[in-house]
Coordinates of C-alpha atoms and ligand atoms in Angstrom, one line a residue:
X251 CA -5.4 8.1 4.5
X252 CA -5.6 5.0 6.4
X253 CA -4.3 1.5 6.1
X254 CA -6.2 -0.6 6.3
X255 CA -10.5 -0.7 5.7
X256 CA -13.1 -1.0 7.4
X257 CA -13.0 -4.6 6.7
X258 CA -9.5 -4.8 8.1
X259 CA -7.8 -5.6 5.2
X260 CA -5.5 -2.5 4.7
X261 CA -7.1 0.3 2.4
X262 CA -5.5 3.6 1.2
X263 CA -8.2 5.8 0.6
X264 CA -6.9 7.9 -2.5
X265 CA -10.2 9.9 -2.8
X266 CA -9.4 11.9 0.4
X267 CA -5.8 12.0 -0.3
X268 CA -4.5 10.8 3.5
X269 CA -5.3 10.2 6.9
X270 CA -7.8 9.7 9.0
X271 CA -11.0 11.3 8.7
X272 CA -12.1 12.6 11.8
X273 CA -15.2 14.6 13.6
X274 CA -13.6 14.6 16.8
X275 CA -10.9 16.2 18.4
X276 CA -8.7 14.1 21.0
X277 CA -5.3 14.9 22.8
X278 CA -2.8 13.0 24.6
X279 CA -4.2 13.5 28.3
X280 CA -2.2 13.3 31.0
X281 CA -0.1 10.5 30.6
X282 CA 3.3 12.8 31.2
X283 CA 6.2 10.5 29.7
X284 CA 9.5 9.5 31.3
X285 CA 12.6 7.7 30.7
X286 CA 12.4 5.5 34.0
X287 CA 13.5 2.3 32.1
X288 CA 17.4 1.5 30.4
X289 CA 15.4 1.8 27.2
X290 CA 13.9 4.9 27.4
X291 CA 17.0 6.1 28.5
X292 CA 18.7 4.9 25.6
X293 CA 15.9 6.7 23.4
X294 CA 16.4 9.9 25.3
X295 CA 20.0 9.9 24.7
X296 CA 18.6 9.5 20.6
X297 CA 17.0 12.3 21.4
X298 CA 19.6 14.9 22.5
X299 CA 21.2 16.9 19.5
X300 CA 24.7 15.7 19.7
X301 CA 23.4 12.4 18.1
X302 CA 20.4 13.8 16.2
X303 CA 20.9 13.3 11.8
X304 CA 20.2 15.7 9.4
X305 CA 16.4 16.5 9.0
X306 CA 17.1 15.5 5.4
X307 CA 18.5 12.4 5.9
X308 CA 16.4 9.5 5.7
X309 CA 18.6 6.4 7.1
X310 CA 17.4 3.3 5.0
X311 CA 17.4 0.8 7.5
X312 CA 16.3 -2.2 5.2
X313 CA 18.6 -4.4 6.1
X314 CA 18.6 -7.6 4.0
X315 CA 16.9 -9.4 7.3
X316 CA 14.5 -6.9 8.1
X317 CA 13.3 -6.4 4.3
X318 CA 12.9 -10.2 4.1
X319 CA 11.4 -10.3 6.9
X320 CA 8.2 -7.9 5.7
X321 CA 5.4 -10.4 4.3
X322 CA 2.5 -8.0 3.4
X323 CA 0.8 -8.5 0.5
X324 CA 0.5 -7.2 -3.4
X325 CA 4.6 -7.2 -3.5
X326 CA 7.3 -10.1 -4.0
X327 CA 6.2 -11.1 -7.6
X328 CA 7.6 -14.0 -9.3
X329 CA 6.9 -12.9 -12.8
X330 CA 9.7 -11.3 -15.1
X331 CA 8.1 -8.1 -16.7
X332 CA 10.4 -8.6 -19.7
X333 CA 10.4 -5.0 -20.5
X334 CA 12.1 -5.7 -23.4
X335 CA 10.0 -7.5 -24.9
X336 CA 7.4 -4.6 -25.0
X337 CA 8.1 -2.8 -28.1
X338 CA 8.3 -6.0 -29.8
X339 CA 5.1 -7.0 -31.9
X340 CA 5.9 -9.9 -33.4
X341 CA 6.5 -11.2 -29.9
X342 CA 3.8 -10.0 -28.4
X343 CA 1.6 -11.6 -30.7
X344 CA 3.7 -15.1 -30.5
X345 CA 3.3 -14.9 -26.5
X346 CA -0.3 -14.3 -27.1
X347 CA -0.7 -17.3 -29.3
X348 CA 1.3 -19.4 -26.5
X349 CA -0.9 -22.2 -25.0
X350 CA 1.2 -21.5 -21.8
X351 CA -0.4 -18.0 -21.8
X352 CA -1.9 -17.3 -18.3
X353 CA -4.8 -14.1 -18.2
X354 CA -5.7 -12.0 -15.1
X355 CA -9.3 -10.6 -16.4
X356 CA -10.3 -7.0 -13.9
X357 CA -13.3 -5.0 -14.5
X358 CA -12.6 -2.2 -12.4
X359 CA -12.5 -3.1 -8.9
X360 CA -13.5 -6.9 -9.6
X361 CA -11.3 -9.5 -10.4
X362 CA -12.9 -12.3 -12.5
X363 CA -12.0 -15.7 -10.9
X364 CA -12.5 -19.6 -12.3
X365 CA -14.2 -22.0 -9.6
X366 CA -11.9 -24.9 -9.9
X367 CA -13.0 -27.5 -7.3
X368 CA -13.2 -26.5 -4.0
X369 CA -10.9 -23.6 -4.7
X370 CA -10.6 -20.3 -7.0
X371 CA -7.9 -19.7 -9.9
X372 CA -7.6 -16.3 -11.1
X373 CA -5.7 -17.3 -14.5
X374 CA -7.7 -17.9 -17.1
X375 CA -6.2 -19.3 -20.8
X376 CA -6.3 -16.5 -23.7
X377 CA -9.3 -18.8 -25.2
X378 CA -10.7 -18.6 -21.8
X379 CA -10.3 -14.6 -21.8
X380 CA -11.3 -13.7 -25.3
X381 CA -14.7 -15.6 -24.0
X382 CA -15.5 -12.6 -21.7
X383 CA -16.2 -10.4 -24.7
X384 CA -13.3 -7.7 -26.5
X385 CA -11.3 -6.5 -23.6
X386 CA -10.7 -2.8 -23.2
X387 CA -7.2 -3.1 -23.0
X388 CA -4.5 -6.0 -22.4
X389 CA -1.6 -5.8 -20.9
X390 CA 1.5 -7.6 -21.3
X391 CA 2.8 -8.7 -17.6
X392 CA 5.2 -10.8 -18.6
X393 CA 7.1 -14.0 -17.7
X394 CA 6.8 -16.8 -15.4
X395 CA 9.2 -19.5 -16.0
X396 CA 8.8 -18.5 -19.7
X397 CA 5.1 -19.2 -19.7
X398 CA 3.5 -15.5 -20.6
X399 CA 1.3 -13.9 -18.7
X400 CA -1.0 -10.7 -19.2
X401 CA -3.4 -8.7 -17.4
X402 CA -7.2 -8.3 -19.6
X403 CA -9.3 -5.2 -18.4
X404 CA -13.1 -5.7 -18.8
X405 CA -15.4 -2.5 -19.3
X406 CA -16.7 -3.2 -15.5
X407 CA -20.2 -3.5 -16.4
X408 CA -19.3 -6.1 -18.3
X409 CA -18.6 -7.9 -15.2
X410 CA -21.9 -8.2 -13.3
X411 CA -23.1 -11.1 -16.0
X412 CA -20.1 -13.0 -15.5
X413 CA -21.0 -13.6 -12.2
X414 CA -23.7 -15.5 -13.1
X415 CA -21.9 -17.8 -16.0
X416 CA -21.3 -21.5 -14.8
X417 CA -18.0 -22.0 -12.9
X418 CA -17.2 -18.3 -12.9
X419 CA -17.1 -15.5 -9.9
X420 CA -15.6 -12.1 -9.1
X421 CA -14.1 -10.2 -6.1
X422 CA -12.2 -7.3 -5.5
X423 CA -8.5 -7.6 -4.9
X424 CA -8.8 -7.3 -0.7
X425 CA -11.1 -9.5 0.0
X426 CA -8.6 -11.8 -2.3
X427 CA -5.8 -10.6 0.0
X428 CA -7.1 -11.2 3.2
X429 CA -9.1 -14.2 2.8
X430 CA -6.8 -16.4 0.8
X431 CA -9.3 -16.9 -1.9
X432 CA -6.4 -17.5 -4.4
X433 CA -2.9 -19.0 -4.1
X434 CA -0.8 -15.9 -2.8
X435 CA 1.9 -16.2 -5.5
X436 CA -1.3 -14.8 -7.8
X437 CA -2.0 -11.7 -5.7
X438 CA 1.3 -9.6 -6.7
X439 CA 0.7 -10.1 -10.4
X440 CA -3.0 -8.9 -9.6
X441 CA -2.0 -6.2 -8.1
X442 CA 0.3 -4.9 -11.0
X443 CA -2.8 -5.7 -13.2
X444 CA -4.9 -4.0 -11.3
X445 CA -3.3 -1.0 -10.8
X446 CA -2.0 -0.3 -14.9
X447 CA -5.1 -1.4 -15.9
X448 CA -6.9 0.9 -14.3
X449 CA -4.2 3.6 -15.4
X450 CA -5.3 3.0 -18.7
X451 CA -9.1 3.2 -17.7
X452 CA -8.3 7.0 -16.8
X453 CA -6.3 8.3 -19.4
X454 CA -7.8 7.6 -22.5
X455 CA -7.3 11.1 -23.5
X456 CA -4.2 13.0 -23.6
X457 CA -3.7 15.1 -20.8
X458 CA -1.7 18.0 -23.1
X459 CA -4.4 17.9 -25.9
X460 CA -7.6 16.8 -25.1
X461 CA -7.2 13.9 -28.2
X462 CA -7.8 10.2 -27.8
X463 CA -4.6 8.5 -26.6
X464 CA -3.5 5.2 -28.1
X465 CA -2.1 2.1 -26.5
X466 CA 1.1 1.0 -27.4
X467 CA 4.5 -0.8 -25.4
X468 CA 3.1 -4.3 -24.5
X469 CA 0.5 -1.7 -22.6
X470 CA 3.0 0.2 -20.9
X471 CA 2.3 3.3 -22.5
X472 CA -0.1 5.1 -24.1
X473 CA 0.9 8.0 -27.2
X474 CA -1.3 11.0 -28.3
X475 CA -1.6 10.7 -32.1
X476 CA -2.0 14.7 -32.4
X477 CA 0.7 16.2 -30.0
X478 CA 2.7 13.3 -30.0
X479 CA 2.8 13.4 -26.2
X480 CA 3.9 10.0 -24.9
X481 CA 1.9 8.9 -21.3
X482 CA 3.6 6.9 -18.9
X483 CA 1.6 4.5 -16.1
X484 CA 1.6 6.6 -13.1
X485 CA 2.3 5.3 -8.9
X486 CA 1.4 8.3 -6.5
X487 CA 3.9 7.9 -3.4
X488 CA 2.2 7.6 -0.4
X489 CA 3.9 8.2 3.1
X490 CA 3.0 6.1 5.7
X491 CA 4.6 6.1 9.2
X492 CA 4.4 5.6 12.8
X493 CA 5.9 8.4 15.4
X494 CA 7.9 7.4 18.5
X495 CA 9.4 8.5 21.5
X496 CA 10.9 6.1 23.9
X497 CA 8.4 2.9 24.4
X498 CA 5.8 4.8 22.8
X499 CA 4.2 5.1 19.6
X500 CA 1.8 6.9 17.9
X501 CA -1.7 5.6 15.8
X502 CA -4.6 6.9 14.4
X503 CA -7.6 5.6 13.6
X504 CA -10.7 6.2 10.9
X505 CA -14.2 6.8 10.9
X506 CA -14.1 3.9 8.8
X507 CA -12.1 1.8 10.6
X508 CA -13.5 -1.5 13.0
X509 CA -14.6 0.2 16.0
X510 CA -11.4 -1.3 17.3
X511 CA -8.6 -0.8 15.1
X512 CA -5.9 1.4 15.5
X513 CA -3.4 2.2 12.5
X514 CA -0.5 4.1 11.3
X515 CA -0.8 7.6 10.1
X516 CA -0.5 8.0 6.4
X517 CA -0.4 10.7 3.3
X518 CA 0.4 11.2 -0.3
X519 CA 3.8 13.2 -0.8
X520 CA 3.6 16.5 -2.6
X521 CA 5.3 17.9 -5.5
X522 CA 8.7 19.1 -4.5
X523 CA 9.0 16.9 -1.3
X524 CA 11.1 14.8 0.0
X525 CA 10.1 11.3 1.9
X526 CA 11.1 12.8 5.3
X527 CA 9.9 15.9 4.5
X528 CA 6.4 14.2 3.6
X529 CA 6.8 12.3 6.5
X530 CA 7.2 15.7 9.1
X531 CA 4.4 17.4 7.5
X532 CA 1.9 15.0 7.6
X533 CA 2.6 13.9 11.3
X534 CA 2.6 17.5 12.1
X535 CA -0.5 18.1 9.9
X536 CA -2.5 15.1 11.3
X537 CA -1.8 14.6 15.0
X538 CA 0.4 17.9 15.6
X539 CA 3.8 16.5 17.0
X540 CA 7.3 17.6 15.4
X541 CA 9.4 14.9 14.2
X542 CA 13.0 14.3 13.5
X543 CA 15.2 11.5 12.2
X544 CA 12.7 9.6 9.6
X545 CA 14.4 5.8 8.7
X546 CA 12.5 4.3 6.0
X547 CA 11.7 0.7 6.7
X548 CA 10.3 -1.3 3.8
X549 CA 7.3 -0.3 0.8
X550 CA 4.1 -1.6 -0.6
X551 CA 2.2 -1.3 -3.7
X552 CA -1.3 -0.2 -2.6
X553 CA -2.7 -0.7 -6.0
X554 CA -6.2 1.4 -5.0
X555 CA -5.7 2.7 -7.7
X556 CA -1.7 3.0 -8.1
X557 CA -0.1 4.1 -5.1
X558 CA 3.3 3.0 -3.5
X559 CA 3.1 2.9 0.2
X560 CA 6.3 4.0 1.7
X561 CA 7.0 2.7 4.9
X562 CA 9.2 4.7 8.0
X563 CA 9.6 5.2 11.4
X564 CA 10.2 8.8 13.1
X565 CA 11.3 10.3 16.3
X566 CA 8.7 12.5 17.9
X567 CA 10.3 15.2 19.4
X568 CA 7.0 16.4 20.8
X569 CA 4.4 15.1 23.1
X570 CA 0.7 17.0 22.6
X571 CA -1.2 15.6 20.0
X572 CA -3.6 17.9 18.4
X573 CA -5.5 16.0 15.6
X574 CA -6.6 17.0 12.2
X575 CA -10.1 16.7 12.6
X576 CA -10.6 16.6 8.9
X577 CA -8.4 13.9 8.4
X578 CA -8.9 11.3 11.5
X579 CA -10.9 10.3 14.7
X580 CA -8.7 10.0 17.1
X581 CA -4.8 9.6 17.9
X582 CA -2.9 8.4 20.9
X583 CA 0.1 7.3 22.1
X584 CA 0.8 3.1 22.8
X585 CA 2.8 1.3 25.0
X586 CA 5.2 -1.2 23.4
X587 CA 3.4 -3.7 25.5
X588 CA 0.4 -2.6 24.2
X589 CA 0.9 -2.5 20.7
X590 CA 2.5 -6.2 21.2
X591 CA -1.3 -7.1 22.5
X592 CA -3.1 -5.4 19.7
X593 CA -0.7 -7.3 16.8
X594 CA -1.6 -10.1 18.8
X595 CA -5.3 -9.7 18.9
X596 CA -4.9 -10.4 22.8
X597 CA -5.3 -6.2 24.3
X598 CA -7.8 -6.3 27.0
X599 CA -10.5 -3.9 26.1
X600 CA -10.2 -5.5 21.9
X601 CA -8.0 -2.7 20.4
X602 CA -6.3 -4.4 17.2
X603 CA -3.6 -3.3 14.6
X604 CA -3.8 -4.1 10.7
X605 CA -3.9 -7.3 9.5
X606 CA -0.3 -8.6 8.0
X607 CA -1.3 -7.9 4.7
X608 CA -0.5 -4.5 5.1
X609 CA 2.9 -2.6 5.8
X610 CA 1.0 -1.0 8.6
X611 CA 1.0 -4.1 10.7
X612 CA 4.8 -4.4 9.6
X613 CA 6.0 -0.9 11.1
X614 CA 3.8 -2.0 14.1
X615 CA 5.5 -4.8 14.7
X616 CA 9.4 -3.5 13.9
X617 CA 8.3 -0.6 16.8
X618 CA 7.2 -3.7 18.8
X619 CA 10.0 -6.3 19.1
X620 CA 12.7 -2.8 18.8
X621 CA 11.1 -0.2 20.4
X622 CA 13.4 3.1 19.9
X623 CA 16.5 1.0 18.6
X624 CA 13.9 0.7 15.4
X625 CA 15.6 4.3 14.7
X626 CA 19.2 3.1 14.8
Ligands
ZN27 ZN1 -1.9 15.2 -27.2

């Protein structure tokens, strides 16, 4: 799994489950590591056993700075879901009928978007909505400032004439993202749109009984008439992480990535695993280094389709790097100084890191300004 696309703009891949996808098979040479400098010192003494944690433990760093300090995108929404509002029918129907009411319209991966000067707005009006033809499902979001807001899922080939209709567009969520195409305060609530309307969009038939499932809870939930099986919006946890040892870090890259981006390794945690032990196994399955302490640094909805990207940092307690060649290209170890140039867009041969959209250029950066003290 990778973060981010080939387009730079931060992309899970949930069809190949994790990683990198790779033909080729790299190792970590001959660059033998030391501990010359006061900080690799410092990270050795990390190292050593006496002041090693518990494999289980996973220390939530998060400080209130650090956390504020994360600015990737598709998180940090202003609107109040107003859960309790969801059961509620009478006002459900009253929002609806508010003139205040704001609509997100998504037909699969395309997000339909009003030309409004020299700018795009992706809130349509209900009126504005209903316009597009019957939705497949709508979703209740909820509030913002009191003004409701809800997210209208298109069949998506109903989306391919829209694009030709006066004063109307479409684009899909990353491009949104990484080019600014709409004010960022709308990308969060696109994001949660996105990803529970495309919930719905799979599961339209009950996973226990094969009957059609029904929509219910302000969207929030669909129910299965026949076994009475009630069907929750699923995330899928997603690991995503960067190894170090002393000044040095670990990324991978994709076949799909630019020819010179470099990213952070990633996977989806498994049933009956823990985030650090998700975080061990996938480091060990990808690149083939055992890890340690795992410190969780900050998350990310990845809403391609429904994932939530957690965010760590781990100690490497080995050197070798043996790569999956199933999942990624290549993996290497980086400098601090290097990995400074490549967030920078400065490195001398053109290597780059994600783009700050994604949590990826986030860990990057922590590793960067930190090195090993990241792991305090
Ligand atoms: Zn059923």
């Amino acid at each position: 799994m990778q973060n981010p696309s080939p387009q730079g703009t931060g992309r899970i891949d949930l069809d190949g489950r994790r990683g990198f996808y790779s033909p080729r098979r790299e190792t970590a040479g001959s660059n033998a590591w030391t501990f010359a400098s006061p900080s690799r010192r410092r990270c050795r003494a990390v190292r050593a056993p006496a002041r090693r944690k518990a494999p289980s433990e996973v220390a939530f760093l998060a400080s209130a700075r650090s956390q504020s300090d994360v600015r990737h995108a598709y998180a940090g929404s202003r609107i109040e879901r107003a859960a309790h509002h969801r059961g509620d029918a009478t006002a459900l129907a009253a929002f609806a009928a508010d003139e205040r009411a704001g609509c997100y319209v998504i037909g699969g991966e395309s997000i339909v978007l009003k030309k409004r000067g020299d700018g795009l707005d992706p809130l349509f009006t209900t009126a504005e909505a209903r316009a597009f033809g019957t939705p497949a499902e709508t979703v209740f979001l909820g509030l913002l400032d009191d003004a409701p807001r809800f997210g209208v899922g298109l069949a998506p080939a109903a989306i391919e004439p829209l694009k030709s209709r006066e004063g109307v567009t479409a684009s899909d969520l990353r491009t949104i993202a990484v080019q600014g195409l709409v004010a960022a305060e709308h990308v969060p609530p696109l994001a949660e749109a996105k990803a529970i309307l495309g919930w719905h969009a799979r599961h339209r038939f009950c996973p226990n009984c094969g009957a059609a499932t029904r929509i219910v809870q302000g969207g929030w939930r669909r129910d299965c008439p026949v076994c009475k099986a009630e069907h929750f919006p699923r995330t899928d946890p997603v690991v995503i992480m960067l190894p170090i040892a002393g000044d040095r870090c670990v990324l991978g890259r994709s076949p799909r990535f630019p020819p010179t981006m470099w990213s952070c390794l990633a996977g989806f945690a498994e049933p009956g695993e823990s985030i650090e032990e998700a975080v061990r196994r996938e480091v060990k399955e990808e690149v083939g280094l055992d890890c340690a302490r795992v410190k969780y640094f900050a998350s990310q909805p990845w809403p391609f389709p429904s994932s939530l990207m957690i965010g760590c940092l781990t100690q490497a307690l080995t050197e070798t790097i043996v790569i999956d060649q199933s999942e990624i290209e290549a993996a290497r170890w980086f400098d601090r100084e290097e990995v400074k140039l490549m967030l920078a867009r400065k490195h001398p041969d053109g290597l780059t890191a994600p783009p700050p959209i994604a949590i990826a250029h986030h860990i990057a950066r922590a590793f960067a300004e930190k090195g090993c003290d990241v792991l305090d």
